[in-house]
Amino acid sequence: MKMKVPIGVSVRHAHLTKEHMEILFGVGYKLERFRELYQPVQYATEYTVDLVGPKHELKNVRVLGPENGFSQVEISKTDAFYLGVDPPVRASGDIAGSASIKLIGPQGEVVLQEGCIIANRHIHLHTSEAEKYNIKATDLVDIKLGTIKPTILRGVSVKIKDTYQMELHIDTDDANAALVKTGEYAELITINEWEIVEID
Amino acid sequence: MKMKVPIGVSVRHAHLTKEHMEILFGVGYKLERFRELYQPVQYATEYTVDLVGPKHELKNVRVLGPENGFSQVEISKTDAFYLGVDPPVRASGDIAGSASIKLIGPQGEVVLQEGCIIANRHIHLHTSEAEKYNIKATDLVDIKLGTIKPTILRGVSVKIKDTYQMELHIDTDDANAALVKTGEYAELITINEWEIVEID
């Protein structure tokens, strides 16, 4: 039996503080669950913002709920080239010194001095799943995905909580490179470093 | 010693017949070498076309020279989603039954009934390099690329000719997923299928 992991493709999106929500959408805004996400705590809202970079802008970028302790914008490298920004690859929440980005909403604008990142590839696991498969939060795992363009993602980080469900989170660049979509399955594998033969 | 392969990232581009060049740019068009490419036969020209799909259009897509026996447009999956087309992954030249796309130039328009593809990942090798490394044109090879987002491309095809120089051709989705650029290096590796351990 293979260890199959459901794929969740993260399209560019924003997590916003209450303060930024009020500037962008007005003080009367109400976050409602527009669409449930596979991870139960977060959800897609009806709100969108426009991202403005030095080169171009990307319109109608989804705001996720609930309100966050800090504002964070997650985009792909393709988005970054288009906008003209240079965000680092980071785990969600690790935004110190990350890229600046401007957000425009119907009621106002916000310039984030930092908070724009390319989210790192990661797997969500429920605590019981992590125990079952003997995976620790400090592990890096390898993931096999795609059939027409078979691809292995190495060193994928793991997030374990008892509110999580097993899911691989990758961005649209990874998904489009391997030709996979949300709801399809990847496979957790291990490759021993010494079993990769370097060719002279 | 590792077998390093220079990376060449193919941004969306078009190869056009003389007939289509004349419709798009007028009968007096002259293909000139605007920028040399690493593979000596092809070159970037000063001409660009706009690609028009059912959803959006992509402007200023580079035309490569010289004129081709058939017209072919190579885009990424990200481009395909944006345009609203569904091209197959194909080797260059294998366009039978591939996607339709409309091209607009300053002098006219062309609708290709087929010819729009996502180019497969491939390596160009000079005949002598292929002999040296004992690689045949029917081989599929594995490629390790990227450091921040380490990625292995499996089953990459090989093109061998005595006019080629060693180069890995990947599209912008693959490049952006692994955070690599033209001029950087990938590594040719081999992974034995049985050395990938599937986890129960």
mmCIF file of C-alpha atoms in Angstrom:
data_model
loop_
_atom_site.group_PDB
_atom_site.id
_atom_site.type_symbol
_atom_site.label_atom_id
_atom_site.label_comp_id
_atom_site.label_asym_id
_atom_site.label_seq_id
_atom_site.Cartn_x
_atom_site.Cartn_y
_atom_site.Cartn_z
ATOM 1 C CA MET A 1 0.000 0.000 0.000
ATOM 2 C CA LYS A 2 1.253 3.441 -0.873
ATOM 3 C CA MET A 3 0.977 6.459 1.395
ATOM 4 C CA LYS A 4 -1.257 8.761 -0.621
ATOM 5 C CA VAL A 5 -1.537 12.407 0.319
ATOM 6 C CA PRO A 6 -4.349 14.643 -0.984
ATOM 7 C CA ILE A 7 -3.019 17.658 -2.861
ATOM 8 C CA GLY A 8 -4.218 21.170 -2.044
ATOM 9 C CA VAL A 9 -3.025 23.817 -4.469
ATOM 10 C CA SER A 10 -2.731 27.253 -2.855
ATOM 11 C CA VAL A 11 -3.579 29.976 -5.309
ATOM 12 C CA ARG A 12 -2.283 33.456 -4.369
ATOM 13 C CA HIS A 13 -4.140 34.721 -1.308
ATOM 14 C CA ALA A 14 -3.986 37.073 1.673
ATOM 15 C CA HIS A 15 -4.421 36.722 5.438
ATOM 16 C CA LEU A 16 -5.259 40.115 6.951
ATOM 17 C CA THR A 17 -5.439 41.722 10.369
ATOM 18 C CA LYS A 18 -8.695 43.247 11.579
ATOM 19 C CA GLU A 19 -7.089 46.680 11.255
ATOM 20 C CA HIS A 20 -6.133 46.107 7.607
ATOM 21 C CA MET A 21 -9.556 44.613 6.835
ATOM 22 C CA GLU A 22 -11.164 47.815 8.140
ATOM 23 C CA ILE A 23 -8.921 50.028 6.013
ATOM 24 C CA LEU A 24 -9.464 47.939 2.875
ATOM 25 C CA PHE A 25 -13.163 47.079 3.233
ATOM 26 C CA GLY A 26 -14.528 49.577 5.773
ATOM 27 C CA VAL A 27 -15.327 49.156 9.465
ATOM 28 C CA GLY A 28 -18.568 47.283 8.771
ATOM 29 C CA TYR A 29 -16.901 44.355 7.000
ATOM 30 C CA LYS A 30 -18.008 40.857 7.987
ATOM 31 C CA LEU A 31 -15.902 37.781 7.289
ATOM 32 C CA GLU A 32 -18.121 34.932 6.237
ATOM 33 C CA ARG A 33 -17.356 31.446 5.084
ATOM 34 C CA PHE A 34 -17.642 31.747 1.308
ATOM 35 C CA ARG A 35 -16.002 28.390 0.733
ATOM 36 C CA GLU A 36 -14.669 25.858 3.246
ATOM 37 C CA LEU A 37 -11.046 24.789 2.963
ATOM 38 C CA TYR A 38 -9.756 21.331 3.651
ATOM 39 C CA GLN A 39 -7.977 22.538 6.800
ATOM 40 C CA PRO A 40 -10.974 23.215 9.048
ATOM 41 C CA VAL A 41 -9.851 26.459 10.724
ATOM 42 C CA GLN A 42 -9.348 28.557 7.600
ATOM 43 C CA TYR A 43 -11.886 29.437 4.950
ATOM 44 C CA ALA A 44 -12.161 31.494 1.793
ATOM 45 C CA THR A 45 -14.115 34.724 2.255
ATOM 46 C CA GLU A 46 -16.062 36.771 -0.267
ATOM 47 C CA TYR A 47 -13.456 39.526 -0.045
ATOM 48 C CA THR A 48 -10.693 40.092 -2.583
ATOM 49 C CA VAL A 49 -7.891 42.654 -2.839
ATOM 50 C CA ASP A 50 -5.714 43.825 -5.703
ATOM 51 C CA LEU A 51 -1.968 43.320 -5.277
ATOM 52 C CA VAL A 52 0.169 46.115 -6.691
ATOM 53 C CA GLY A 53 3.845 45.667 -7.433
ATOM 54 C CA PRO A 54 6.385 47.884 -9.173
ATOM 55 C CA LYS A 55 5.679 46.228 -12.555
ATOM 56 C CA HIS A 56 2.044 45.075 -12.670
ATOM 57 C CA GLU A 57 -0.936 44.367 -10.509
ATOM 58 C CA LEU A 58 -2.917 41.188 -9.850
ATOM 59 C CA LYS A 59 -6.611 41.736 -9.340
ATOM 60 C CA ASN A 60 -9.151 39.862 -7.219
ATOM 61 C CA VAL A 61 -6.814 38.019 -4.878
ATOM 62 C CA ARG A 62 -8.791 36.006 -2.330
ATOM 63 C CA VAL A 63 -8.759 36.983 1.352
ATOM 64 C CA LEU A 64 -8.823 33.999 3.715
ATOM 65 C CA GLY A 65 -10.489 34.069 7.100
ATOM 66 C CA PRO A 66 -10.449 34.360 10.008
ATOM 67 C CA GLU A 67 -8.602 37.600 10.791
ATOM 68 C CA ASN A 68 -4.920 37.024 11.436
ATOM 69 C CA GLY A 69 -2.492 38.423 13.999
ATOM 70 C CA PHE A 70 -0.416 39.880 11.132
ATOM 71 C CA SER A 71 -1.063 40.434 7.439
ATOM 72 C CA GLN A 72 0.556 37.986 5.041
ATOM 73 C CA VAL A 73 0.322 37.666 1.256
ATOM 74 C CA GLU A 74 1.265 34.338 -0.340
ATOM 75 C CA ILE A 75 2.106 34.349 -4.044
ATOM 76 C CA SER A 76 3.982 32.136 -6.517
ATOM 77 C CA LYS A 77 7.323 32.961 -8.155
ATOM 78 C CA THR A 78 5.415 33.471 -11.416
ATOM 79 C CA ASP A 79 3.223 36.056 -9.656
ATOM 80 C CA ALA A 80 6.351 37.625 -8.150
ATOM 81 C CA PHE A 81 7.992 38.106 -11.571
ATOM 82 C CA TYR A 82 4.768 39.628 -12.902
ATOM 83 C CA LEU A 83 4.336 42.007 -9.965
ATOM 84 C CA GLY A 84 8.034 42.850 -9.879
ATOM 85 C CA VAL A 85 8.637 41.787 -6.288
ATOM 86 C CA ASP A 86 11.131 39.321 -4.826
ATOM 87 C CA PRO A 87 9.581 37.454 -1.891
ATOM 88 C CA PRO A 88 11.537 34.776 -0.028
ATOM 89 C CA VAL A 89 10.337 31.185 0.380
ATOM 90 C CA ARG A 90 9.044 30.998 3.945
ATOM 91 C CA ALA A 91 6.822 28.995 6.242
ATOM 92 C CA SER A 92 3.551 30.755 6.955
ATOM 93 C CA GLY A 93 4.046 33.234 9.800
ATOM 94 C CA ASP A 94 7.788 33.668 9.234
ATOM 95 C CA ILE A 95 7.506 37.082 7.623
ATOM 96 C CA ALA A 96 10.367 39.080 9.215
ATOM 97 C CA GLY A 97 12.283 40.823 6.425
ATOM 98 C CA SER A 98 10.046 39.388 3.690
ATOM 99 C CA ALA A 99 8.905 41.440 0.682
ATOM 100 C CA SER A 100 6.816 44.584 0.667
ATOM 101 C CA ILE A 101 3.539 44.689 -1.245
ATOM 102 C CA LYS A 102 0.681 47.136 -1.711
ATOM 103 C CA LEU A 103 -2.949 46.041 -1.328
ATOM 104 C CA ILE A 104 -5.934 47.916 -2.708
ATOM 105 C CA GLY A 105 -9.487 47.302 -1.545
ATOM 106 C CA PRO A 106 -12.741 49.080 -2.303
ATOM 107 C CA GLN A 107 -12.381 51.379 0.723
ATOM 108 C CA GLY A 108 -8.652 51.986 0.977
ATOM 109 C CA GLU A 109 -5.070 50.915 0.500
ATOM 110 C CA VAL A 110 -2.467 49.253 2.700
ATOM 111 C CA VAL A 111 1.257 49.002 2.072
ATOM 112 C CA LEU A 112 2.771 46.030 3.881
ATOM 113 C CA GLN A 113 6.414 46.746 4.634
ATOM 114 C CA GLU A 114 6.878 43.005 4.976
ATOM 115 C CA GLY A 115 4.526 40.034 4.711
ATOM 116 C CA CYS A 116 4.764 38.976 1.080
ATOM 117 C CA ILE A 117 6.179 35.432 0.832
ATOM 118 C CA ILE A 118 6.306 32.379 -1.384
ATOM 119 C CA ALA A 119 4.882 29.734 0.952
ATOM 120 C CA ASN A 120 7.148 26.757 1.413
ATOM 121 C CA ARG A 121 5.912 23.345 0.341
ATOM 122 C CA HIS A 122 4.479 21.628 3.398
ATOM 123 C CA ILE A 123 2.295 18.764 4.549
ATOM 124 C CA HIS A 124 -0.442 19.075 7.145
ATOM 125 C CA LEU A 125 -0.854 16.006 9.318
ATOM 126 C CA HIS A 126 -3.213 15.234 12.137
ATOM 127 C CA THR A 127 -1.339 14.271 15.301
ATOM 128 C CA SER A 128 -2.605 10.699 15.055
ATOM 129 C CA GLU A 129 -1.480 10.400 11.429
ATOM 130 C CA ALA A 130 1.985 11.685 12.330
ATOM 131 C CA GLU A 131 2.208 9.091 15.101
ATOM 132 C CA LYS A 132 0.962 6.324 12.848
ATOM 133 C CA TYR A 133 3.576 7.086 10.188
ATOM 134 C CA ASN A 134 6.275 8.008 12.717
ATOM 135 C CA ILE A 135 6.757 11.489 11.291
ATOM 136 C CA LYS A 136 7.991 14.331 13.511
ATOM 137 C CA ALA A 137 7.456 18.072 13.046
ATOM 138 C CA THR A 138 11.171 18.522 12.355
ATOM 139 C CA ASP A 139 11.215 15.929 9.544
ATOM 140 C CA LEU A 140 11.605 16.828 5.913
ATOM 141 C CA VAL A 141 9.858 14.425 3.574
ATOM 142 C CA ASP A 142 9.955 13.646 -0.135
ATOM 143 C CA ILE A 143 6.848 13.753 -2.268
ATOM 144 C CA LYS A 144 6.231 12.160 -5.641
ATOM 145 C CA LEU A 145 3.643 13.858 -7.771
ATOM 146 C CA GLY A 146 2.434 13.951 -11.329
ATOM 147 C CA THR A 147 2.290 11.353 -14.064
ATOM 148 C CA ILE A 148 2.690 13.216 -17.369
ATOM 149 C CA LYS A 149 5.448 15.366 -15.847
ATOM 150 C CA PRO A 150 6.611 13.173 -12.959
ATOM 151 C CA THR A 151 8.226 15.277 -10.268
ATOM 152 C CA ILE A 152 9.714 14.706 -6.840
ATOM 153 C CA LEU A 153 9.633 17.491 -4.278
ATOM 154 C CA ARG A 154 12.422 17.029 -1.776
ATOM 155 C CA GLY A 155 12.716 18.331 1.739
ATOM 156 C CA VAL A 156 9.061 19.157 2.202
ATOM 157 C CA SER A 157 8.301 20.339 5.724
ATOM 158 C CA VAL A 158 5.654 18.891 8.017
ATOM 159 C CA LYS A 159 3.059 20.637 10.179
ATOM 160 C CA ILE A 160 1.355 18.542 12.826
ATOM 161 C CA LYS A 161 -1.726 19.519 14.854
ATOM 162 C CA ASP A 162 -4.823 17.799 16.065
ATOM 163 C CA THR A 163 -6.911 20.265 14.049
ATOM 164 C CA TYR A 164 -5.203 19.321 10.762
ATOM 165 C CA GLN A 165 -6.143 16.824 8.120
ATOM 166 C CA MET A 166 -3.509 15.182 5.944
ATOM 167 C CA GLU A 167 -2.887 17.421 2.944
ATOM 168 C CA LEU A 168 0.064 18.530 0.805
ATOM 169 C CA HIS A 169 0.108 22.291 0.268
ATOM 170 C CA ILE A 170 1.920 23.430 -2.852
ATOM 171 C CA ASP A 171 1.616 26.618 -4.849
ATOM 172 C CA THR A 172 0.452 27.040 -8.440
ATOM 173 C CA ASP A 173 4.004 26.883 -9.812
ATOM 174 C CA ASP A 174 4.591 23.461 -8.276
ATOM 175 C CA ALA A 175 1.137 22.279 -9.343
ATOM 176 C CA ASN A 176 1.469 23.515 -12.905
ATOM 177 C CA ALA A 177 5.028 22.208 -13.249
ATOM 178 C CA ALA A 178 3.882 18.706 -12.308
ATOM 179 C CA LEU A 179 0.426 19.059 -13.896
ATOM 180 C CA VAL A 180 -1.531 18.237 -10.751
ATOM 181 C CA LYS A 181 -4.677 19.741 -9.269
ATOM 182 C CA THR A 182 -6.386 20.069 -5.908
ATOM 183 C CA GLY A 183 -8.076 16.809 -4.957
ATOM 184 C CA GLU A 184 -5.573 14.616 -6.761
ATOM 185 C CA TYR A 185 -3.074 12.571 -4.784
ATOM 186 C CA ALA A 186 0.648 12.700 -4.254
ATOM 187 C CA GLU A 187 2.748 9.985 -2.650
ATOM 188 C CA LEU A 188 4.997 10.237 0.363
ATOM 189 C CA ILE A 189 8.296 8.502 -0.365
ATOM 190 C CA THR A 190 11.788 8.435 1.029
ATOM 191 C CA ILE A 191 14.908 8.596 -1.051
ATOM 192 C CA ASN A 192 18.129 7.725 0.642
ATOM 193 C CA GLU A 193 20.688 10.376 -0.316
ATOM 194 C CA TRP A 194 23.211 7.644 -1.116
ATOM 195 C CA GLU A 195 20.828 5.997 -3.500
ATOM 196 C CA ILE A 196 20.911 9.014 -5.792
ATOM 197 C CA VAL A 197 23.761 8.117 -8.119
ATOM 198 C CA GLU A 198 25.701 11.099 -9.318
ATOM 199 C CA ILE A 199 26.989 10.520 -12.811
ATOM 200 C CA ASP A 200 30.630 11.346 -13.500
ATOM 201 C CA MET B 1 32.568 14.874 -10.090
ATOM 202 C CA LYS B 2 28.940 15.648 -10.752
ATOM 203 C CA MET B 3 27.402 15.817 -14.194
ATOM 204 C CA LYS B 4 26.285 19.422 -14.380
ATOM 205 C CA VAL B 5 23.839 20.483 -17.080
ATOM 206 C CA PRO B 6 23.273 24.156 -17.967
ATOM 207 C CA ILE B 7 19.636 25.175 -17.579
ATOM 208 C CA GLY B 8 17.806 26.967 -20.386
ATOM 209 C CA VAL B 9 14.359 28.239 -19.406
ATOM 210 C CA SER B 10 11.981 28.435 -22.362
ATOM 211 C CA VAL B 11 9.604 31.338 -21.998
ATOM 212 C CA ARG B 12 6.437 31.109 -24.144
ATOM 213 C CA HIS B 13 7.374 31.464 -27.827
ATOM 214 C CA ALA B 14 6.311 30.689 -31.386
ATOM 215 C CA HIS B 15 7.922 28.988 -34.376
ATOM 216 C CA LEU B 16 6.176 30.108 -37.566
ATOM 217 C CA THR B 17 6.009 29.103 -41.217
ATOM 218 C CA LYS B 18 6.974 31.606 -43.916
ATOM 219 C CA GLU B 19 3.297 31.761 -44.942
ATOM 220 C CA HIS B 20 2.161 32.643 -41.395
ATOM 221 C CA MET B 21 5.002 35.172 -41.008
ATOM 222 C CA GLU B 22 3.779 36.929 -44.156
ATOM 223 C CA ILE B 23 0.176 37.069 -42.904
ATOM 224 C CA LEU B 24 1.202 38.318 -39.447
ATOM 225 C CA PHE B 25 4.035 40.709 -40.381
ATOM 226 C CA GLY B 26 3.575 41.399 -44.110
ATOM 227 C CA VAL B 27 5.415 39.993 -47.119
ATOM 228 C CA GLY B 28 8.462 42.181 -46.560
ATOM 229 C CA TYR B 29 9.328 40.725 -43.149
ATOM 230 C CA LYS B 30 12.945 39.803 -42.517
ATOM 231 C CA LEU B 31 13.969 37.413 -39.761
ATOM 232 C CA GLU B 32 17.118 38.647 -38.105
ATOM 233 C CA ARG B 33 19.080 37.380 -35.164
ATOM 234 C CA PHE B 34 17.924 39.619 -32.359
ATOM 235 C CA ARG B 35 19.479 37.391 -29.713
ATOM 236 C CA GLU B 36 21.438 34.161 -30.082
ATOM 237 C CA LEU B 37 20.189 31.101 -28.261
ATOM 238 C CA TYR B 38 22.382 28.464 -26.692
ATOM 239 C CA GLN B 39 21.371 25.926 -29.332
ATOM 240 C CA PRO B 40 23.156 27.364 -32.371
ATOM 241 C CA VAL B 41 20.488 26.815 -35.062
ATOM 242 C CA GLN B 42 17.655 28.778 -33.431
ATOM 243 C CA TYR B 43 17.599 32.431 -32.470
ATOM 244 C CA ALA B 44 15.224 34.995 -31.028
ATOM 245 C CA THR B 45 13.911 37.457 -33.620
ATOM 246 C CA GLU B 46 12.655 41.011 -33.170
ATOM 247 C CA TYR B 47 9.128 39.861 -33.984
ATOM 248 C CA THR B 48 6.440 39.191 -31.415
ATOM 249 C CA VAL B 49 2.820 38.061 -31.687
ATOM 250 C CA ASP B 50 -0.134 38.244 -29.335
ATOM 251 C CA LEU B 51 -1.697 34.921 -28.326
ATOM 252 C CA VAL B 52 -5.460 34.984 -27.984
ATOM 253 C CA GLY B 53 -7.365 32.314 -26.074
ATOM 254 C CA PRO B 54 -11.017 32.032 -25.032
ATOM 255 C CA LYS B 55 -10.299 33.694 -21.670
ATOM 256 C CA HIS B 56 -7.432 36.164 -22.044
ATOM 257 C CA GLU B 57 -4.590 37.139 -24.307
ATOM 258 C CA LEU B 58 -0.829 37.192 -23.804
ATOM 259 C CA LYS B 59 0.932 40.030 -25.575
ATOM 260 C CA ASN B 60 4.414 40.251 -27.092
ATOM 261 C CA VAL B 61 5.233 36.565 -27.373
ATOM 262 C CA ARG B 62 8.641 36.080 -28.990
ATOM 263 C CA VAL B 63 8.923 34.538 -32.470
ATOM 264 C CA LEU B 64 11.987 32.316 -32.890
ATOM 265 C CA GLY B 65 13.837 31.944 -36.157
ATOM 266 C CA PRO B 66 14.421 30.516 -38.647
ATOM 267 C CA GLU B 67 11.097 29.861 -40.382
ATOM 268 C CA ASN B 68 9.706 26.451 -39.541
ATOM 269 C CA GLY B 69 8.005 23.760 -41.632
ATOM 270 C CA PHE B 70 4.901 24.121 -39.424
ATOM 271 C CA SER B 71 3.747 26.706 -36.904
ATOM 272 C CA GLN B 72 4.058 25.769 -33.240
ATOM 273 C CA VAL B 73 3.352 27.752 -30.091
ATOM 274 C CA GLU B 74 4.959 26.617 -26.827
ATOM 275 C CA ILE B 75 3.417 27.831 -23.579
ATOM 276 C CA SER B 76 3.388 26.804 -19.932
ATOM 277 C CA LYS B 77 0.422 25.340 -18.042
ATOM 278 C CA THR B 78 0.140 28.663 -16.199
ATOM 279 C CA ASP B 79 -0.161 30.423 -19.572
ATOM 280 C CA ALA B 80 -2.674 27.790 -20.685
ATOM 281 C CA PHE B 81 -4.951 28.421 -17.682
ATOM 282 C CA TYR B 82 -4.747 32.173 -18.295
ATOM 283 C CA LEU B 83 -5.508 31.887 -22.012
ATOM 284 C CA GLY B 84 -8.187 29.254 -21.433
ATOM 285 C CA VAL B 85 -6.646 26.564 -23.652
ATOM 286 C CA ASP B 86 -5.690 22.980 -22.859
ATOM 287 C CA PRO B 87 -2.519 22.028 -24.740
ATOM 288 C CA PRO B 88 -0.950 18.580 -24.331
ATOM 289 C CA VAL B 89 2.622 18.005 -23.192
ATOM 290 C CA ARG B 90 4.514 17.136 -26.356
ATOM 291 C CA ALA B 91 7.962 16.982 -27.860
ATOM 292 C CA SER B 92 8.614 19.831 -30.287
ATOM 293 C CA GLY B 93 7.233 18.891 -33.714
ATOM 294 C CA ASP B 94 4.661 16.426 -32.377
ATOM 295 C CA ILE B 95 1.675 18.705 -32.875
ATOM 296 C CA ALA B 96 -0.997 16.391 -34.353
ATOM 297 C CA GLY B 97 -4.209 16.921 -32.399
ATOM 298 C CA SER B 98 -2.657 19.541 -30.116
ATOM 299 C CA ALA B 99 -4.498 22.695 -29.051
ATOM 300 C CA SER B 100 -5.815 25.491 -31.234
ATOM 301 C CA ILE B 101 -4.637 29.055 -30.692
ATOM 302 C CA LYS B 102 -5.100 32.421 -32.389
ATOM 303 C CA LEU B 103 -2.126 34.666 -33.193
ATOM 304 C CA ILE B 104 -2.338 38.386 -33.898
ATOM 305 C CA GLY B 105 0.444 40.341 -35.571
ATOM 306 C CA PRO B 106 0.621 43.923 -36.786
ATOM 307 C CA GLN B 107 -0.498 42.935 -40.313
ATOM 308 C CA GLY B 108 -2.965 40.124 -39.731
ATOM 309 C CA GLU B 109 -4.239 37.164 -37.773
ATOM 310 C CA VAL B 110 -3.744 33.415 -37.957
ATOM 311 C CA VAL B 111 -5.780 30.734 -36.228
ATOM 312 C CA LEU B 112 -3.779 27.543 -35.746
ATOM 313 C CA GLN B 113 -6.136 24.576 -35.669
ATOM 314 C CA GLU B 114 -3.364 22.684 -33.907
ATOM 315 C CA GLY B 115 0.185 23.588 -32.877
ATOM 316 C CA CYS B 116 -0.181 24.836 -29.325
ATOM 317 C CA ILE B 117 1.723 22.580 -26.907
ATOM 318 C CA ILE B 118 3.401 22.486 -23.532
ATOM 319 C CA ALA B 119 6.933 21.454 -24.491
ATOM 320 C CA ASN B 120 8.140 18.360 -22.703
ATOM 321 C CA ARG B 121 11.181 18.621 -20.471
ATOM 322 C CA HIS B 122 14.213 17.580 -22.497
ATOM 323 C CA ILE B 123 17.971 17.659 -22.612
ATOM 324 C CA HIS B 124 19.999 18.602 -25.672
ATOM 325 C CA LEU B 125 23.253 16.700 -25.998
ATOM 326 C CA HIS B 126 25.993 16.836 -28.578
ATOM 327 C CA THR B 127 26.617 13.418 -30.112
ATOM 328 C CA SER B 128 30.038 13.223 -28.483
ATOM 329 C CA GLU B 129 28.592 14.074 -25.050
ATOM 330 C CA ALA B 130 25.940 11.373 -25.427
ATOM 331 C CA GLU B 131 28.643 8.841 -26.302
ATOM 332 C CA LYS B 132 30.848 9.955 -23.426
ATOM 333 C CA TYR B 133 28.030 9.528 -20.881
ATOM 334 C CA ASN B 134 26.553 6.480 -22.626
ATOM 335 C CA ILE B 135 23.149 8.109 -23.108
ATOM 336 C CA LYS B 136 20.892 7.048 -25.983
ATOM 337 C CA ALA B 137 18.130 9.075 -27.662
ATOM 338 C CA THR B 138 15.519 6.665 -26.256
ATOM 339 C CA ASP B 139 16.710 7.108 -22.661
ATOM 340 C CA LEU B 140 14.756 8.986 -20.037
ATOM 341 C CA VAL B 141 16.905 10.676 -17.432
ATOM 342 C CA ASP B 142 16.396 12.176 -13.991
ATOM 343 C CA ILE B 143 17.402 15.726 -13.221
ATOM 344 C CA LYS B 144 18.017 17.335 -9.850
ATOM 345 C CA LEU B 145 17.495 21.066 -9.726
ATOM 346 C CA GLY B 146 17.064 23.866 -7.263
ATOM 347 C CA THR B 147 18.370 24.411 -3.763
ATOM 348 C CA ILE B 148 15.722 26.453 -1.904
ATOM 349 C CA LYS B 149 12.973 24.300 -3.430
ATOM 350 C CA PRO B 150 14.874 21.136 -4.324
ATOM 351 C CA THR B 151 13.114 19.264 -7.098
ATOM 352 C CA ILE B 152 13.740 16.153 -9.144
ATOM 353 C CA LEU B 153 12.364 15.941 -12.672
ATOM 354 C CA ARG B 154 11.909 12.322 -13.635
ATOM 355 C CA GLY B 155 11.755 10.770 -17.084
ATOM 356 C CA VAL B 156 13.256 13.710 -18.945
ATOM 357 C CA SER B 157 13.791 12.937 -22.634
ATOM 358 C CA VAL B 158 17.033 13.331 -24.529
ATOM 359 C CA LYS B 159 17.735 14.893 -27.932
ATOM 360 C CA ILE B 160 21.080 14.118 -29.487
ATOM 361 C CA LYS B 161 22.602 15.862 -32.520
ATOM 362 C CA ASP B 162 26.026 17.042 -33.539
ATOM 363 C CA THR B 163 24.672 20.597 -33.768
ATOM 364 C CA TYR B 164 23.504 20.570 -30.119
ATOM 365 C CA GLN B 165 25.199 21.723 -26.967
ATOM 366 C CA MET B 166 24.383 20.182 -23.616
ATOM 367 C CA GLU B 167 21.413 22.036 -22.129
ATOM 368 C CA LEU B 168 18.304 21.212 -20.108
ATOM 369 C CA HIS B 169 15.188 22.821 -21.567
ATOM 370 C CA ILE B 170 12.398 23.418 -19.085
ATOM 371 C CA ASP B 171 9.495 25.821 -19.169
ATOM 372 C CA THR B 172 8.761 28.701 -16.816
ATOM 373 C CA ASP B 173 6.522 26.555 -14.585
ATOM 374 C CA ASP B 174 9.318 24.074 -13.926
ATOM 375 C CA ALA B 175 11.846 26.887 -13.465
ATOM 376 C CA ASN B 176 9.648 28.886 -11.101
ATOM 377 C CA ALA B 177 8.617 25.798 -9.126
ATOM 378 C CA ALA B 178 12.262 24.949 -8.443
ATOM 379 C CA LEU B 179 13.428 28.596 -8.333
ATOM 380 C CA VAL B 180 16.070 28.219 -11.044
ATOM 381 C CA LYS B 181 17.085 30.481 -13.931
ATOM 382 C CA THR B 182 18.739 30.220 -17.328
ATOM 383 C CA GLY B 183 22.479 29.881 -16.931
ATOM 384 C CA GLU B 184 22.292 28.033 -13.630
ATOM 385 C CA TYR B 185 23.080 24.341 -13.479
ATOM 386 C CA ALA B 186 21.075 21.200 -12.886
ATOM 387 C CA GLU B 187 22.503 17.766 -12.193
ATOM 388 C CA LEU B 188 21.957 14.570 -14.099
ATOM 389 C CA ILE B 189 21.283 11.738 -11.663
ATOM 390 C CA THR B 190 19.837 8.273 -11.781
ATOM 391 C CA ILE B 191 17.352 6.927 -9.297
ATOM 392 C CA ASN B 192 16.684 3.246 -9.322
ATOM 393 C CA GLU B 193 12.921 2.729 -9.132
ATOM 394 C CA TRP B 194 13.425 0.181 -6.367
ATOM 395 C CA GLU B 195 15.373 2.632 -4.285
ATOM 396 C CA ILE B 196 12.328 4.838 -3.889
ATOM 397 C CA VAL B 197 10.765 3.426 -0.783
ATOM 398 C CA GLU B 198 7.040 3.618 -0.724
ATOM 399 C CA ILE B 199 5.773 4.098 2.808
ATOM 400 C CA ASP B 200 2.952 1.903 4.026
#
